[in-house]
Amino acid sequence: MLFFTLCLVVLTVTLAVYASDSGRVRTDDFADRDPDDVLRQLKEGNAKFVAGDPRVIDGIINLRERLAKEGQEPIATIIACSDSRIPVEDIFHQPLGQLFVVSTAGNAADTPTQGTVRYGVEHLHTPVVVVMGHNHCGAIKAVVVRSEESGKLGELLETIAAVRDSLPGDLGDDEDAERKLAVANVEKTAEKLLADDDFLRKKVDKGELRIVKAMYHIKTGEVEWL
């Protein structure tokens, strides 16, 4: 009878832990996921990338199988540009399953981006959101030189153009102007995440979530934290 009772307790606990429609190990709060520790891990990973250390994943077949069975539990949500020169997992030297990446041209805070970030924080419990722009961004340059684009691309650039128009004075059209707009766009994206979502704002106020801003430098591989 005692053995049966113990088995029942073990089964109940196991089901409670794994009861998730995504199949991932359930984490009911942020208590064991310190934002400062996550940010430190990202910074250390980027230092390895800058130094040229290869990102070797030992036991990748077993890792794939485990992630497929248990689901994902990433440490951070990253908003980055879709630029092919921005390999986010490599930049932060992270293996599969560690980063929940949202990629869009110009890393703008459109509705799909904001909704995806909300999913990452609320359902995957990522304690850090990184909004990362980069230099030599085609979308940023198109807005700086006031390129005329039609269709959905034009709509996307209008979001960044609104950021440009909010800046004082004439930016010009040189590399310095691109830098200013890229940084301003990162800052605006981070602001919108909080302004448009009470859930995220409350997590930040409780210290359970950090939204940090960064710029990636394509030539050096360095992430500059703003």
Tab-separated table of C-alpha atoms in Angstrom:
chain	number	residue	atom	x	y	z
A	1	MET	CA	0.000	0.000	0.000
A	2	LEU	CA	2.840	2.363	0.902
A	3	PHE	CA	4.617	1.526	-2.358
A	4	PHE	CA	1.458	2.250	-4.325
A	5	THR	CA	1.018	5.585	-2.546
A	6	LEU	CA	4.626	6.599	-3.287
A	7	CYS	CA	4.219	5.681	-6.936
A	8	LEU	CA	1.048	7.748	-7.121
A	9	VAL	CA	2.828	10.768	-5.619
A	10	VAL	CA	5.723	10.439	-8.060
A	11	LEU	CA	3.318	10.132	-10.997
A	12	THR	CA	1.338	13.176	-9.879
A	13	VAL	CA	4.462	15.313	-9.553
A	14	THR	CA	5.767	14.140	-12.923
A	15	LEU	CA	2.526	14.994	-14.673
A	16	ALA	CA	2.446	18.408	-13.025
A	17	VAL	CA	5.963	19.160	-14.201
A	18	TYR	CA	5.422	18.072	-17.778
A	19	ALA	CA	1.824	19.240	-18.166
A	20	SER	CA	2.267	21.723	-20.961
A	21	ASP	CA	0.697	21.877	-24.401
A	22	SER	CA	4.128	22.660	-25.874
A	23	GLY	CA	5.752	19.629	-24.272
A	24	ARG	CA	8.448	21.708	-22.555
A	25	VAL	CA	9.446	21.342	-18.942
A	26	ARG	CA	7.093	23.663	-17.111
A	27	THR	CA	8.471	26.679	-15.251
A	28	ASP	CA	5.675	28.419	-13.389
A	29	ASP	CA	7.586	31.583	-12.519
A	30	PHE	CA	10.837	33.445	-13.061
A	31	ALA	CA	12.295	32.743	-9.630
A	32	ASP	CA	15.090	30.471	-10.877
A	33	ARG	CA	15.957	32.549	-13.956
A	34	ASP	CA	17.894	35.638	-12.968
A	35	PRO	CA	18.050	38.288	-15.733
A	36	ASP	CA	21.542	39.387	-14.702
A	37	ASP	CA	22.854	35.830	-15.006
A	38	VAL	CA	21.315	35.469	-18.457
A	39	LEU	CA	22.757	38.773	-19.625
A	40	ARG	CA	26.179	37.764	-18.303
A	41	GLN	CA	25.941	34.510	-20.267
A	42	LEU	CA	25.091	36.405	-23.455
A	43	LYS	CA	28.010	38.804	-22.975
A	44	GLU	CA	30.451	35.962	-22.310
A	45	GLY	CA	29.173	34.147	-25.379
A	46	ASN	CA	29.655	37.204	-27.573
A	47	ALA	CA	33.209	37.602	-26.287
A	48	LYS	CA	33.931	34.063	-27.477
A	49	PHE	CA	32.423	34.853	-30.889
A	50	VAL	CA	34.507	38.026	-31.233
A	51	ALA	CA	37.632	36.023	-30.327
A	52	GLY	CA	36.815	33.519	-33.065
A	53	ASP	CA	36.068	30.545	-30.822
A	54	PRO	CA	34.037	28.022	-32.831
A	55	ARG	CA	30.533	27.240	-31.589
A	56	VAL	CA	30.801	23.466	-31.310
A	57	ILE	CA	27.742	21.647	-29.989
A	58	ASP	CA	28.744	18.337	-28.422
A	59	GLY	CA	26.155	15.596	-28.681
A	60	ILE	CA	23.997	17.558	-31.106
A	61	ILE	CA	21.955	14.515	-32.120
A	62	ASN	CA	21.034	13.823	-28.504
A	63	LEU	CA	20.334	17.520	-27.998
A	64	ARG	CA	17.964	17.612	-30.968
A	65	GLU	CA	16.160	14.556	-29.695
A	66	ARG	CA	15.851	15.975	-26.185
A	67	LEU	CA	14.528	19.308	-27.443
A	68	ALA	CA	12.000	17.516	-29.632
A	69	LYS	CA	10.816	15.432	-26.676
A	70	GLU	CA	10.907	18.000	-23.875
A	71	GLY	CA	10.320	21.179	-25.854
A	72	GLN	CA	12.122	24.478	-25.580
A	73	GLU	CA	13.083	26.573	-22.570
A	74	PRO	CA	15.243	29.387	-23.972
A	75	ILE	CA	17.101	31.829	-21.752
A	76	ALA	CA	16.404	34.979	-23.795
A	77	THR	CA	14.207	36.466	-26.483
A	78	ILE	CA	16.197	38.323	-29.141
A	79	ILE	CA	14.723	40.831	-31.595
A	80	ALA	CA	17.193	41.096	-34.459
A	81	CYS	CA	17.324	42.031	-38.117
A	82	SER	CA	16.781	39.363	-40.769
A	83	ASP	CA	20.112	40.302	-42.367
A	84	SER	CA	21.963	37.109	-43.346
A	85	ARG	CA	25.084	38.460	-41.643
A	86	ILE	CA	23.370	38.341	-38.234
A	87	PRO	CA	23.563	34.675	-37.071
A	88	VAL	CA	22.116	35.241	-33.608
A	89	GLU	CA	22.991	31.877	-32.020
A	90	ASP	CA	26.578	32.233	-33.244
A	91	ILE	CA	26.838	35.854	-32.114
A	92	PHE	CA	25.970	34.842	-28.555
A	93	HIS	CA	27.728	31.467	-28.796
A	94	GLN	CA	24.611	29.552	-27.738
A	95	PRO	CA	23.507	25.998	-28.636
A	96	LEU	CA	20.123	24.935	-29.948
A	97	GLY	CA	17.170	25.703	-27.729
A	98	GLN	CA	18.748	28.627	-25.856
A	99	LEU	CA	17.520	31.654	-27.812
A	100	PHE	CA	14.016	32.580	-28.942
A	101	VAL	CA	14.746	34.741	-31.980
A	102	VAL	CA	12.427	37.229	-33.678
A	103	SER	CA	13.874	38.372	-36.996
A	104	THR	CA	12.474	41.111	-39.199
A	105	ALA	CA	14.041	43.612	-41.578
A	106	GLY	CA	15.077	46.619	-39.535
A	107	ASN	CA	14.134	44.915	-36.224
A	108	ALA	CA	11.024	47.111	-36.016
A	109	ALA	CA	8.324	46.602	-33.379
A	110	ASP	CA	5.408	45.643	-35.620
A	111	THR	CA	2.449	43.619	-34.343
A	112	PRO	CA	3.887	40.153	-35.190
A	113	THR	CA	7.148	41.069	-33.472
A	114	GLN	CA	5.418	42.333	-30.345
A	115	GLY	CA	3.178	39.277	-30.211
A	116	THR	CA	6.124	36.938	-30.580
A	117	VAL	CA	8.007	38.679	-27.781
A	118	ARG	CA	4.948	38.369	-25.562
A	119	TYR	CA	4.847	34.629	-26.292
A	120	GLY	CA	8.525	34.266	-25.448
A	121	VAL	CA	8.154	36.017	-22.115
A	122	GLU	CA	4.756	34.714	-21.027
A	123	HIS	CA	4.908	31.101	-22.208
A	124	LEU	CA	8.640	30.365	-22.458
A	125	HIS	CA	9.528	32.507	-19.433
A	126	THR	CA	12.545	34.229	-20.965
A	127	PRO	CA	13.772	36.720	-18.338
A	128	VAL	CA	15.673	38.857	-20.864
A	129	VAL	CA	14.587	40.513	-24.104
A	130	VAL	CA	17.374	41.927	-26.257
A	131	VAL	CA	16.473	44.466	-28.951
A	132	MET	CA	19.469	44.396	-31.287
A	133	GLY	CA	20.067	46.623	-34.274
A	134	HIS	CA	23.223	46.599	-36.396
A	135	ASN	CA	25.392	48.739	-38.632
A	136	HIS	CA	25.160	48.579	-42.435
A	137	CYS	CA	21.433	47.783	-42.180
A	138	GLY	CA	19.700	47.931	-45.558
A	139	ALA	CA	16.319	48.885	-44.113
A	140	ILE	CA	17.835	51.714	-42.088
A	141	LYS	CA	19.796	52.994	-45.072
A	142	ALA	CA	16.690	52.925	-47.271
A	143	VAL	CA	14.915	55.195	-44.797
A	144	VAL	CA	17.908	57.519	-44.429
A	145	VAL	CA	18.132	58.078	-48.186
A	146	ARG	CA	14.316	58.212	-48.398
A	147	SER	CA	14.038	55.328	-50.829
A	148	GLU	CA	10.548	54.884	-52.273
A	149	GLU	CA	9.305	51.323	-51.747
A	150	SER	CA	5.850	49.937	-52.452
A	151	GLY	CA	3.704	47.191	-50.968
A	152	LYS	CA	4.460	45.561	-47.645
A	153	LEU	CA	8.114	46.606	-47.780
A	154	GLY	CA	6.998	50.204	-48.009
A	155	GLU	CA	4.737	49.703	-44.990
A	156	LEU	CA	7.603	48.224	-42.998
A	157	LEU	CA	9.890	51.140	-43.844
A	158	GLU	CA	7.162	53.588	-42.799
A	159	THR	CA	7.563	52.303	-39.228
A	160	ILE	CA	11.253	53.196	-39.275
A	161	ALA	CA	10.557	56.456	-41.137
A	162	ALA	CA	8.317	57.502	-38.240
A	163	VAL	CA	11.325	57.091	-35.944
A	164	ARG	CA	13.445	59.187	-38.322
A	165	ASP	CA	10.831	61.944	-38.400
A	166	SER	CA	10.717	62.037	-34.589
A	167	LEU	CA	14.414	62.925	-34.364
A	168	PRO	CA	15.423	66.596	-34.141
A	169	GLY	CA	16.993	68.314	-37.116
A	170	ASP	CA	18.063	66.872	-40.449
A	171	LEU	CA	19.918	63.558	-40.095
A	172	GLY	CA	21.582	63.855	-43.468
A	173	ASP	CA	22.357	60.734	-45.445
A	174	ASP	CA	25.803	59.596	-44.333
A	175	GLU	CA	27.021	56.726	-42.169
A	176	ASP	CA	26.629	58.822	-39.029
A	177	ALA	CA	22.964	59.360	-39.889
A	178	GLU	CA	22.516	55.614	-40.292
A	179	ARG	CA	24.051	55.050	-36.865
A	180	LYS	CA	21.773	57.620	-35.225
A	181	LEU	CA	18.651	56.179	-36.823
A	182	ALA	CA	19.629	52.582	-36.077
A	183	VAL	CA	20.133	53.379	-32.377
A	184	ALA	CA	16.937	55.434	-32.235
A	185	ASN	CA	15.035	52.577	-33.883
A	186	VAL	CA	16.315	50.129	-31.244
A	187	GLU	CA	15.285	52.520	-28.475
A	188	LYS	CA	11.829	53.032	-30.008
A	189	THR	CA	11.288	49.292	-30.365
A	190	ALA	CA	12.172	48.757	-26.707
A	191	GLU	CA	9.851	51.599	-25.669
A	192	LYS	CA	6.947	50.192	-27.674
A	193	LEU	CA	7.277	46.773	-26.089
A	194	LEU	CA	6.589	48.346	-22.700
A	195	ALA	CA	4.125	50.994	-23.825
A	196	ASP	CA	1.879	48.516	-25.638
A	197	ASP	CA	1.923	45.591	-23.206
A	198	ASP	CA	0.919	45.768	-19.541
A	199	PHE	CA	2.128	42.196	-18.941
A	200	LEU	CA	5.685	43.004	-20.004
A	201	ARG	CA	5.673	46.258	-18.073
A	202	LYS	CA	4.608	44.505	-14.861
A	203	LYS	CA	7.341	41.886	-15.297
A	204	VAL	CA	9.918	44.651	-15.674
A	205	ASP	CA	8.565	46.486	-12.619
A	206	LYS	CA	8.873	43.274	-10.564
A	207	GLY	CA	12.469	42.789	-11.667
A	208	GLU	CA	11.578	39.497	-13.376
A	209	LEU	CA	12.263	40.805	-16.882
A	210	ARG	CA	14.950	42.994	-18.385
A	211	ILE	CA	14.597	44.618	-21.792
A	212	VAL	CA	18.048	45.601	-22.987
A	213	LYS	CA	19.216	47.426	-26.104
A	214	ALA	CA	22.208	46.612	-28.270
A	215	MET	CA	23.939	47.243	-31.578
A	216	TYR	CA	25.788	44.529	-33.490
A	217	HIS	CA	28.894	45.390	-35.504
A	218	ILE	CA	29.116	43.184	-38.572
A	219	LYS	CA	32.877	43.449	-39.179
A	220	THR	CA	34.072	42.766	-35.635
A	221	GLY	CA	31.211	40.562	-34.414
A	222	GLU	CA	30.933	42.672	-31.263
A	223	VAL	CA	27.631	43.394	-29.549
A	224	GLU	CA	27.624	46.949	-28.195
A	225	TRP	CA	25.275	47.280	-25.219
A	226	LEU	CA	23.427	50.589	-25.194
